[in-house]
PDB file of C-alpha atoms in Angstrom:
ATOM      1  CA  UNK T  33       0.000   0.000   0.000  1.00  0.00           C
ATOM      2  CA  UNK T  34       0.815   3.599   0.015  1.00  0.00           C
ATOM      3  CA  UNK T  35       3.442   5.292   2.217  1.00  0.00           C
ATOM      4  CA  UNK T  36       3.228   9.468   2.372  1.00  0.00           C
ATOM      5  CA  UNK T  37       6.223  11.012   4.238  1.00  0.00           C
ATOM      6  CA  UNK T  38       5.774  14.637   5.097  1.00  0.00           C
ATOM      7  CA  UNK T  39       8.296  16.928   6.940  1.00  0.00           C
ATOM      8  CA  UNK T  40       8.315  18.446   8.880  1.00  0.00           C
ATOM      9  CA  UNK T  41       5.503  18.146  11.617  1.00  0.00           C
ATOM     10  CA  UNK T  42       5.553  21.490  13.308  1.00  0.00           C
ATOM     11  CA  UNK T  43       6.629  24.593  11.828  1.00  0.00           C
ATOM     12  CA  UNK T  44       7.150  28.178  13.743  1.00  0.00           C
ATOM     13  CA  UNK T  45       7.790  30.778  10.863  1.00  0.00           C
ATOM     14  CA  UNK T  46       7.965  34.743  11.102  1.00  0.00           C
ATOM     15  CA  UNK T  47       6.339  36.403   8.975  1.00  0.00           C
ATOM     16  CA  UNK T  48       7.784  37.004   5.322  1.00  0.00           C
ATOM     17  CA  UNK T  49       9.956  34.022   5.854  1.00  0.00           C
ATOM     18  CA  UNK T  50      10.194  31.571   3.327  1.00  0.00           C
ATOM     19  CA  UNK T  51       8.410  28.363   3.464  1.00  0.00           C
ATOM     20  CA  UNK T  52       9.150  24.823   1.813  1.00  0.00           C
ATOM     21  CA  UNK T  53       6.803  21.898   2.285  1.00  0.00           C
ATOM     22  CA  UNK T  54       7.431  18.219   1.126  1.00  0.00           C
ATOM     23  CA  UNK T  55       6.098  15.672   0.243  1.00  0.00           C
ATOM     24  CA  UNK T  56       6.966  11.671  -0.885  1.00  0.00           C
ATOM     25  CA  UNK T  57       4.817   8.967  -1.843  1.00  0.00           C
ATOM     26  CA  UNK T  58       6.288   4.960  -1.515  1.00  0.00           C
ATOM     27  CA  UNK T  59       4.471   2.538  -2.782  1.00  0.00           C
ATOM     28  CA  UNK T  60       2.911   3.653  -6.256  1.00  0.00           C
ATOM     29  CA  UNK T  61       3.803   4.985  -9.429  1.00  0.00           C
ATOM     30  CA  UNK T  62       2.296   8.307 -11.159  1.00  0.00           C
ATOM     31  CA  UNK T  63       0.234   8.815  -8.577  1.00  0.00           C
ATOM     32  CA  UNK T  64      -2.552  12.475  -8.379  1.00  0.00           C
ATOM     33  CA  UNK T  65      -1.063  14.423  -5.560  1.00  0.00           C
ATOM     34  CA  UNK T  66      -2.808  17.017  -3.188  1.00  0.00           C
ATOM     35  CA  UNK T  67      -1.976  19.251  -1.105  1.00  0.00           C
ATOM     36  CA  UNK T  68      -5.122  20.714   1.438  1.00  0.00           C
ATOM     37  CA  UNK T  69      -4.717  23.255   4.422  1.00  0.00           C
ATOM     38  CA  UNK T  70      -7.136  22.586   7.282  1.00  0.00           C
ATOM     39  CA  UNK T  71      -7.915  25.522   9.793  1.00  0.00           C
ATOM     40  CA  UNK T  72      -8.096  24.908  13.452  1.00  0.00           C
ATOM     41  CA  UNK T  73     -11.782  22.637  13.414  1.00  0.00           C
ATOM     42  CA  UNK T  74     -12.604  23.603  10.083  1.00  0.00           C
ATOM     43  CA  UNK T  75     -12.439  21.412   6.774  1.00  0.00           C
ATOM     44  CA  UNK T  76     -10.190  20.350   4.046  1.00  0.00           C
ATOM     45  CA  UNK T  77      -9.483  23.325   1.567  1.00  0.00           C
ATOM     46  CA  UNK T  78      -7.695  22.282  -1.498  1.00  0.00           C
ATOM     47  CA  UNK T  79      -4.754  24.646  -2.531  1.00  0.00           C
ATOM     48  CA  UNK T  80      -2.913  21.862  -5.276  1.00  0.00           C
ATOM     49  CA  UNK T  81      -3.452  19.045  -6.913  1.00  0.00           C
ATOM     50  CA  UNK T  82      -0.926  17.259  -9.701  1.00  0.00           C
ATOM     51  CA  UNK T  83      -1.619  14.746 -12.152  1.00  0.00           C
ATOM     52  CA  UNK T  84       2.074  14.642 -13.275  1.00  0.00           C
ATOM     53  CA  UNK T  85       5.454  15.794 -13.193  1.00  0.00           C
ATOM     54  CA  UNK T  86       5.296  19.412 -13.489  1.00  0.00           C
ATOM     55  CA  UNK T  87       1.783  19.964 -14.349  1.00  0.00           C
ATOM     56  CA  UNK T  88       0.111  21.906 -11.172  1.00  0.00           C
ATOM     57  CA  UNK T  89      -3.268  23.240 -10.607  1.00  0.00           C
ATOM     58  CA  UNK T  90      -4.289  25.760  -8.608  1.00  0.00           C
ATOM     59  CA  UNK T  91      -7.353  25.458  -7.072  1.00  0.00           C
ATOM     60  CA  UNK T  92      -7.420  29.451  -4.865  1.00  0.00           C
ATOM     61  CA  UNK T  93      -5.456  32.082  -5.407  1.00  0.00           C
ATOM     62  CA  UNK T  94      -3.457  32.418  -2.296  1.00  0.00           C
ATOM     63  CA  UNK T  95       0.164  33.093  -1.305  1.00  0.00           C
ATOM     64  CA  UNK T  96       1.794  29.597  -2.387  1.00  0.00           C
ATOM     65  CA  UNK T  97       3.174  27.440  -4.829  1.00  0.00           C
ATOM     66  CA  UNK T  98       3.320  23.852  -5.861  1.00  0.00           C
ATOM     67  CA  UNK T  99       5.703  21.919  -8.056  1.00  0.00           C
ATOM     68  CA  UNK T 100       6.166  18.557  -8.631  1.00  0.00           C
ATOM     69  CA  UNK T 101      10.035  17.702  -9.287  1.00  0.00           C
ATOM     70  CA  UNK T 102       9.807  13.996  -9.221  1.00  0.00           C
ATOM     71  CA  UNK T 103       6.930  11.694  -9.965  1.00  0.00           C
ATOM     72  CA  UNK T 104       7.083  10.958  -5.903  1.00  0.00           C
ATOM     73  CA  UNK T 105       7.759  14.025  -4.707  1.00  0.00           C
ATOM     74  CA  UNK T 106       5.187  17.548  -4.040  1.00  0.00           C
ATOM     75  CA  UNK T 107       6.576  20.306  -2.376  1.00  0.00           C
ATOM     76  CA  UNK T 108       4.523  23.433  -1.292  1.00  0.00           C
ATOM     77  CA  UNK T 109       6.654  27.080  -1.245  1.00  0.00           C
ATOM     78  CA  UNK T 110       5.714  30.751  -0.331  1.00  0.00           C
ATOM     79  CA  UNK T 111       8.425  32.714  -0.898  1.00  0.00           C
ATOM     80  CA  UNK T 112       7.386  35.091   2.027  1.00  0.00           C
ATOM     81  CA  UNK T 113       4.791  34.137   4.169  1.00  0.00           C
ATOM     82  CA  UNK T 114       2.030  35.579   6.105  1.00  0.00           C
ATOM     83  CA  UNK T 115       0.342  35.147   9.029  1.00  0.00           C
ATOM     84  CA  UNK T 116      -3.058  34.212   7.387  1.00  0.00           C
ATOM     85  CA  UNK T 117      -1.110  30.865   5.802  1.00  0.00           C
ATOM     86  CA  UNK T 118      -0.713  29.166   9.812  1.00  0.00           C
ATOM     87  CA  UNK T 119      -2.808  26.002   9.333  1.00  0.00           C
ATOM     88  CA  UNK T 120      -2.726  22.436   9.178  1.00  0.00           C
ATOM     89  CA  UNK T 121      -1.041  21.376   5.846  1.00  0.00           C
ATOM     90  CA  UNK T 122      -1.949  18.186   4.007  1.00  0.00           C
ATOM     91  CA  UNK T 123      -0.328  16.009   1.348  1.00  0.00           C
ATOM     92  CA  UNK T 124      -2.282  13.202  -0.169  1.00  0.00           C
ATOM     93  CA  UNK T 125      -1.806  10.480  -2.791  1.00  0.00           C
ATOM     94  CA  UNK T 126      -4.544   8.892  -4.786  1.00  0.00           C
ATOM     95  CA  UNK T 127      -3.430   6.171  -7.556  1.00  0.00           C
ATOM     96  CA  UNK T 128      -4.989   6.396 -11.445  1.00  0.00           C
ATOM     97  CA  UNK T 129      -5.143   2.874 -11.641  1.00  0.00           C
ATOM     98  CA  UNK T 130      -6.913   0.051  -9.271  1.00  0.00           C
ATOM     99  CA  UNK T 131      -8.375   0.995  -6.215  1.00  0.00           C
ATOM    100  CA  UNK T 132      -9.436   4.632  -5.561  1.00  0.00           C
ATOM    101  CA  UNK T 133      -8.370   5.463  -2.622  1.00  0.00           C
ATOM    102  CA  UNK T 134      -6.855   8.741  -1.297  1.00  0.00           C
ATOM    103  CA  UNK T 135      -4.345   8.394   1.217  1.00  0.00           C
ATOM    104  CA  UNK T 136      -3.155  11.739   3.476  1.00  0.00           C
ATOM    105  CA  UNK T 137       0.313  12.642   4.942  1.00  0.00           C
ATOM    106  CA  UNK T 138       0.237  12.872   8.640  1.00  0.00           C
ATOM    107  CA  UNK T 139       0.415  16.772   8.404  1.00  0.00           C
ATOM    108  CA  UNK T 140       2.499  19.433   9.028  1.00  0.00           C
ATOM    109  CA  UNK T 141       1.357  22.311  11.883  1.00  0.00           C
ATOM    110  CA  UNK T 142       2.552  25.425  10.587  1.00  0.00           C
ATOM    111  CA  UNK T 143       2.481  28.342  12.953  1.00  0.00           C
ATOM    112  CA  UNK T 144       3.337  32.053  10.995  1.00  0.00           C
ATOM    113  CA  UNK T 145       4.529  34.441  13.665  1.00  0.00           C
TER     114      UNK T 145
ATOM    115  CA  UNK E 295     -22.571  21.276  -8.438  1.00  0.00           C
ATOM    116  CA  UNK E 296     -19.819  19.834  -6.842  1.00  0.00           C
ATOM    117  CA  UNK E 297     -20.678  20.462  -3.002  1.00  0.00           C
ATOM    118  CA  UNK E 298     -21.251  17.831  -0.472  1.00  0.00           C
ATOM    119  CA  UNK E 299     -23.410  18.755   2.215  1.00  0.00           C
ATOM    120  CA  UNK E 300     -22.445  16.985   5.800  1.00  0.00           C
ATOM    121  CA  UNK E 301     -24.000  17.476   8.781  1.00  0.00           C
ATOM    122  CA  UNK E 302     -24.421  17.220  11.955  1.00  0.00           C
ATOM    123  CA  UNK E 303     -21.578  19.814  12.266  1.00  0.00           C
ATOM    124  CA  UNK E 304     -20.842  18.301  16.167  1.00  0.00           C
ATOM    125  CA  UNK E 305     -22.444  15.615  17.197  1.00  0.00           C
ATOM    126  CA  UNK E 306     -22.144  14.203  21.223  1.00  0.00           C
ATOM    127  CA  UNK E 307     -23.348  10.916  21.645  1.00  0.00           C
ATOM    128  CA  UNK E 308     -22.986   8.418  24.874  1.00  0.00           C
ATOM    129  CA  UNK E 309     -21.147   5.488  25.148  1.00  0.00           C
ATOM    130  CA  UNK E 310     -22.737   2.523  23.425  1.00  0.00           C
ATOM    131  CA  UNK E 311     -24.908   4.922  21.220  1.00  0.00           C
ATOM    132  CA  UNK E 312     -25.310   5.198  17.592  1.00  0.00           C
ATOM    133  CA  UNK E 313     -24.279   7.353  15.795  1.00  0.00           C
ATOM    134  CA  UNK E 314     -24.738   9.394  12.799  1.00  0.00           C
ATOM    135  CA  UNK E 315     -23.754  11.338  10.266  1.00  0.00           C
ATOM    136  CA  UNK E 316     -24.857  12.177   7.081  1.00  0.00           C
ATOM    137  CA  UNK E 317     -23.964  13.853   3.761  1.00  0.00           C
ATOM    138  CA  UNK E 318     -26.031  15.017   0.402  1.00  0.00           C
ATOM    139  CA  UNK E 319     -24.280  15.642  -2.913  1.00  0.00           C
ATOM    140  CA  UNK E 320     -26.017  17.010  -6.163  1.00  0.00           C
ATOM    141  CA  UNK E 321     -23.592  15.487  -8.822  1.00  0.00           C
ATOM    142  CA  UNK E 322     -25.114  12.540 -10.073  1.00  0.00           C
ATOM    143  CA  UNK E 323     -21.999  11.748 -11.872  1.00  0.00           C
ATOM    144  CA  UNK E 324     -20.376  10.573  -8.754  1.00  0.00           C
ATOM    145  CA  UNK E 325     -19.476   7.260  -8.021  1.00  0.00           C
ATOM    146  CA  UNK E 326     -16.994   6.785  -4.894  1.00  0.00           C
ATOM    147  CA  UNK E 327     -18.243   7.529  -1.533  1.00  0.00           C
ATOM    148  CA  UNK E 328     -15.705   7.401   1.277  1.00  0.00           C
ATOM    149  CA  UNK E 329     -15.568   8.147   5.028  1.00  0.00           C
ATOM    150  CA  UNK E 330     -12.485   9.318   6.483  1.00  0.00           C
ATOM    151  CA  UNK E 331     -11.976   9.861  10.542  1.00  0.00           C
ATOM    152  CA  UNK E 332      -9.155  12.267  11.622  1.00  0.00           C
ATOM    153  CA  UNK E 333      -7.700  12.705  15.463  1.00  0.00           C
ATOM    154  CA  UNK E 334      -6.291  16.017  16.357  1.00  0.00           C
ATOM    155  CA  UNK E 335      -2.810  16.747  15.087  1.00  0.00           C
ATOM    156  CA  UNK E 336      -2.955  13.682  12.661  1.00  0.00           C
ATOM    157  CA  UNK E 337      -3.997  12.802   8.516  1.00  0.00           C
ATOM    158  CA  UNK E 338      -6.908  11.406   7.860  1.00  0.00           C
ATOM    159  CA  UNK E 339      -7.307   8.315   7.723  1.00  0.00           C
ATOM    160  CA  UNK E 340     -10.005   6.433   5.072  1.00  0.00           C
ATOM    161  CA  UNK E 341     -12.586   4.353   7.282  1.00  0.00           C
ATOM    162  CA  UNK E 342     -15.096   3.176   5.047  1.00  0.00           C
ATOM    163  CA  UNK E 343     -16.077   3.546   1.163  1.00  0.00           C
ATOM    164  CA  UNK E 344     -18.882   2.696  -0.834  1.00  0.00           C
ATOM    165  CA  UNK E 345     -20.286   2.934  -4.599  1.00  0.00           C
ATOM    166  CA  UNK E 346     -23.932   3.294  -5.867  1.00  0.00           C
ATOM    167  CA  UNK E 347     -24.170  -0.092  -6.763  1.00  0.00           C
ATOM    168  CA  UNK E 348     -24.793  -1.438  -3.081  1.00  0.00           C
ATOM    169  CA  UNK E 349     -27.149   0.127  -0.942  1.00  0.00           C
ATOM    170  CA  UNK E 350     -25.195  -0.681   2.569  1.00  0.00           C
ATOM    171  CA  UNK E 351     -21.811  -1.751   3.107  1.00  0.00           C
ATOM    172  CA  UNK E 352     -20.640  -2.645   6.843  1.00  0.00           C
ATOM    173  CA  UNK E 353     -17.099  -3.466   8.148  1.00  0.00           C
ATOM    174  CA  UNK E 354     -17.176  -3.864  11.739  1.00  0.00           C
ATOM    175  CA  UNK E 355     -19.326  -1.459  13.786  1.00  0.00           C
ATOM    176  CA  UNK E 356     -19.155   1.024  10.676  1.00  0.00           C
ATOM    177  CA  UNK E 357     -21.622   0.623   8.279  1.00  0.00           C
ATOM    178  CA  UNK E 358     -22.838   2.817   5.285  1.00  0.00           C
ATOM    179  CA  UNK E 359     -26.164   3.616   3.992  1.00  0.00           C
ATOM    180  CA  UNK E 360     -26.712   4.801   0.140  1.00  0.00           C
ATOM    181  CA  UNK E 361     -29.622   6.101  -0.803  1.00  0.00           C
ATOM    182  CA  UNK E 362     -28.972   7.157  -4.407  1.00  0.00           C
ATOM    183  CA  UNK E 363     -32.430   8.374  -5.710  1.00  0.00           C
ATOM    184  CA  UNK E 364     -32.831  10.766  -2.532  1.00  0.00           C
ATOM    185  CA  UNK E 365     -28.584  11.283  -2.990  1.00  0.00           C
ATOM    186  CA  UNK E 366     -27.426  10.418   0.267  1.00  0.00           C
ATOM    187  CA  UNK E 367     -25.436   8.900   2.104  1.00  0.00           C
ATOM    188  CA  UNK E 368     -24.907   8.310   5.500  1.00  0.00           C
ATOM    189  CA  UNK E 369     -22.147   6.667   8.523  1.00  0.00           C
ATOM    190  CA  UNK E 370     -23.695   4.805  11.366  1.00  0.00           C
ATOM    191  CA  UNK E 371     -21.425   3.832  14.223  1.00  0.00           C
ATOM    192  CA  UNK E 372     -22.905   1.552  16.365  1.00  0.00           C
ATOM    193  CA  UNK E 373     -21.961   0.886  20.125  1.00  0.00           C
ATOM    194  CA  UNK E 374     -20.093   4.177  19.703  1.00  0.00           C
ATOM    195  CA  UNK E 375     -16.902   4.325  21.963  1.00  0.00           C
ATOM    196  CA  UNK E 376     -14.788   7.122  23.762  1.00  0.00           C
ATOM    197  CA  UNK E 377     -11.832   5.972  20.994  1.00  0.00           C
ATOM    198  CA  UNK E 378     -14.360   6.860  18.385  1.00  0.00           C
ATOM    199  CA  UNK E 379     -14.028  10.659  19.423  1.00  0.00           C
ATOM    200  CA  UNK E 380     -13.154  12.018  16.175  1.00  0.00           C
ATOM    201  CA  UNK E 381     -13.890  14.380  13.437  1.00  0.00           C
ATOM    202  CA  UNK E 382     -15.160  12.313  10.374  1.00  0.00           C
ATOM    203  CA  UNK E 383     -15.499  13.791   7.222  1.00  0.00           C
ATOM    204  CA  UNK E 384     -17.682  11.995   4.311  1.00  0.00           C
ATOM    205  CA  UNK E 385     -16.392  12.332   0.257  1.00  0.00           C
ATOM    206  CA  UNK E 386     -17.471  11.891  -3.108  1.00  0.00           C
ATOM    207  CA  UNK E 387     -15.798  11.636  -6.396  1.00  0.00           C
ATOM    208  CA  UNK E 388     -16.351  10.536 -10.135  1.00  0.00           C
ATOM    209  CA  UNK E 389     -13.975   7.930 -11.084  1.00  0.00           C
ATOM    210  CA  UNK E 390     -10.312   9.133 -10.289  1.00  0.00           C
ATOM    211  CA  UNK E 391     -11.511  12.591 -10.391  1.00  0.00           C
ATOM    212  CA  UNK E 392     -10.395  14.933  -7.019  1.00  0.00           C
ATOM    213  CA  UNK E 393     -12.646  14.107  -3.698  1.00  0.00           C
ATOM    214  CA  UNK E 394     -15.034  17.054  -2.819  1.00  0.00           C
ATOM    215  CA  UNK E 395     -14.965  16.748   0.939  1.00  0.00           C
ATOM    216  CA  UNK E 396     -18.036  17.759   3.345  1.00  0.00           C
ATOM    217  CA  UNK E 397     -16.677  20.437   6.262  1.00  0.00           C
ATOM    218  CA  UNK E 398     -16.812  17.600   8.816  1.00  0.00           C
ATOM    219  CA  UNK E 399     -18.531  16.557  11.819  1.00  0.00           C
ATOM    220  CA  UNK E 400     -16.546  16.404  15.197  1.00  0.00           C
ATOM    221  CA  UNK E 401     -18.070  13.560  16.900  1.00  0.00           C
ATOM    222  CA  UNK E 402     -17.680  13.123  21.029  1.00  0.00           C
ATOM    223  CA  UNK E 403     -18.184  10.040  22.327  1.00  0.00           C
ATOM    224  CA  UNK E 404     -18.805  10.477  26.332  1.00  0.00           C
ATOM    225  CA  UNK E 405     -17.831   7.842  28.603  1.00  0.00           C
TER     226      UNK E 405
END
């Protein structure tokens, strides 16, 4: 099955600091990739997905940026960040073949201060 | 279109209870209904799934029910438990297509 490695866990940035998120998948091949930020209890907002090496789409307009390097690897960037981007950050993996499941990161806590 | 509707937004529910949550969707082109439960600080995780074929699918004390002419779906957790405590957050996609996710519903199982 899947494996989705995220780093790191917690994050305390000040703001206008740069920011670099990643993301690796084990266990698949061309996998869609996501990346979601989740508010303190609130939902899953979808900033990125990727259906393939460098091809990203934006889902809001915000202060960040995806990009897809490797077939296995996402990484999210801001080059200077704010304090309205603190939230719970999100990778997930869903395969394009076989079963349909989406599988999610354990997270990253980022804290803008 | 592409909304899924979830509610309750909290639900608190005593130990050994049911309970239950339920989503709408409008896109009749969807055909992958999962069920994810996420603890504080941690990824979801997928509980349950189901497709329009089946009307009910249970694995354990999770079961869902599909109602696909009313467009529902719903999570019943029976003999609820203080482990249970949880938010859970229902889905819905067409084929391989991106998951549209309901807000959640943070579920408190008291002992």
């Amino acid at each position: 099955s899947q494996t989705i490695h995220q780093w790191p866990a917690t994050l305390v940035q000040p703001v206008g600091s740069p920011l670099s998120l990643e993301c690796t998948v084990e266990g698949t091949s061309n996998p869609n990739l996501y990346w979601y930020r989740q508010a303190a209890g609130r939902g899953l907002q979808l900033l990125f997905y990727s259906v393939g090496i460098g091809q990203i789409s934006s889902e809001v307009p915000q202060n960040l940026s995806a990009s897809r390097p490797q077939d296995r690897q996402f990484i999210l960037s801001s080059k200077k960040l704010l304090l309205s981007d603190s939230g719970f950050y999100l990778c997930a993996c869903r395969t394009v073949y076989g079963p349909t499941e989406a599988f999610f990161g354990q997270g990253t806590r980022l804290t803008v201060v | 279109q592409q909304q899924v509707k979830q509610s309750p937004q909290s639900l608190i529910v005593q130990k050994g209870g049911i309970s239950i949550i339920n989503c709408a969707y409008e896109n009749t082109a969807f055909d992958y209904f999962p069920w994810y439960q996420q603890f504080p600080g941690k990824g979801p995780a997928l509980l349950i799934a189901i497709r329009p074929d089946v009307s009910e699918k249970k694995e354990g004390r999770f079961t869902i029910s599909f109602n696909k002419s009313a467009k529902q779906f719903s999570l019943h957790i029976m003999d609820s438990q203080p482990g249970d405590s949880a938010t859970y957050f229902c889905a819905a996609s067409r084929g391989y297509s991106t998951l549209t996710f309901g807000k959640g519903t943070m579920l408190l199982v008291s002992p």
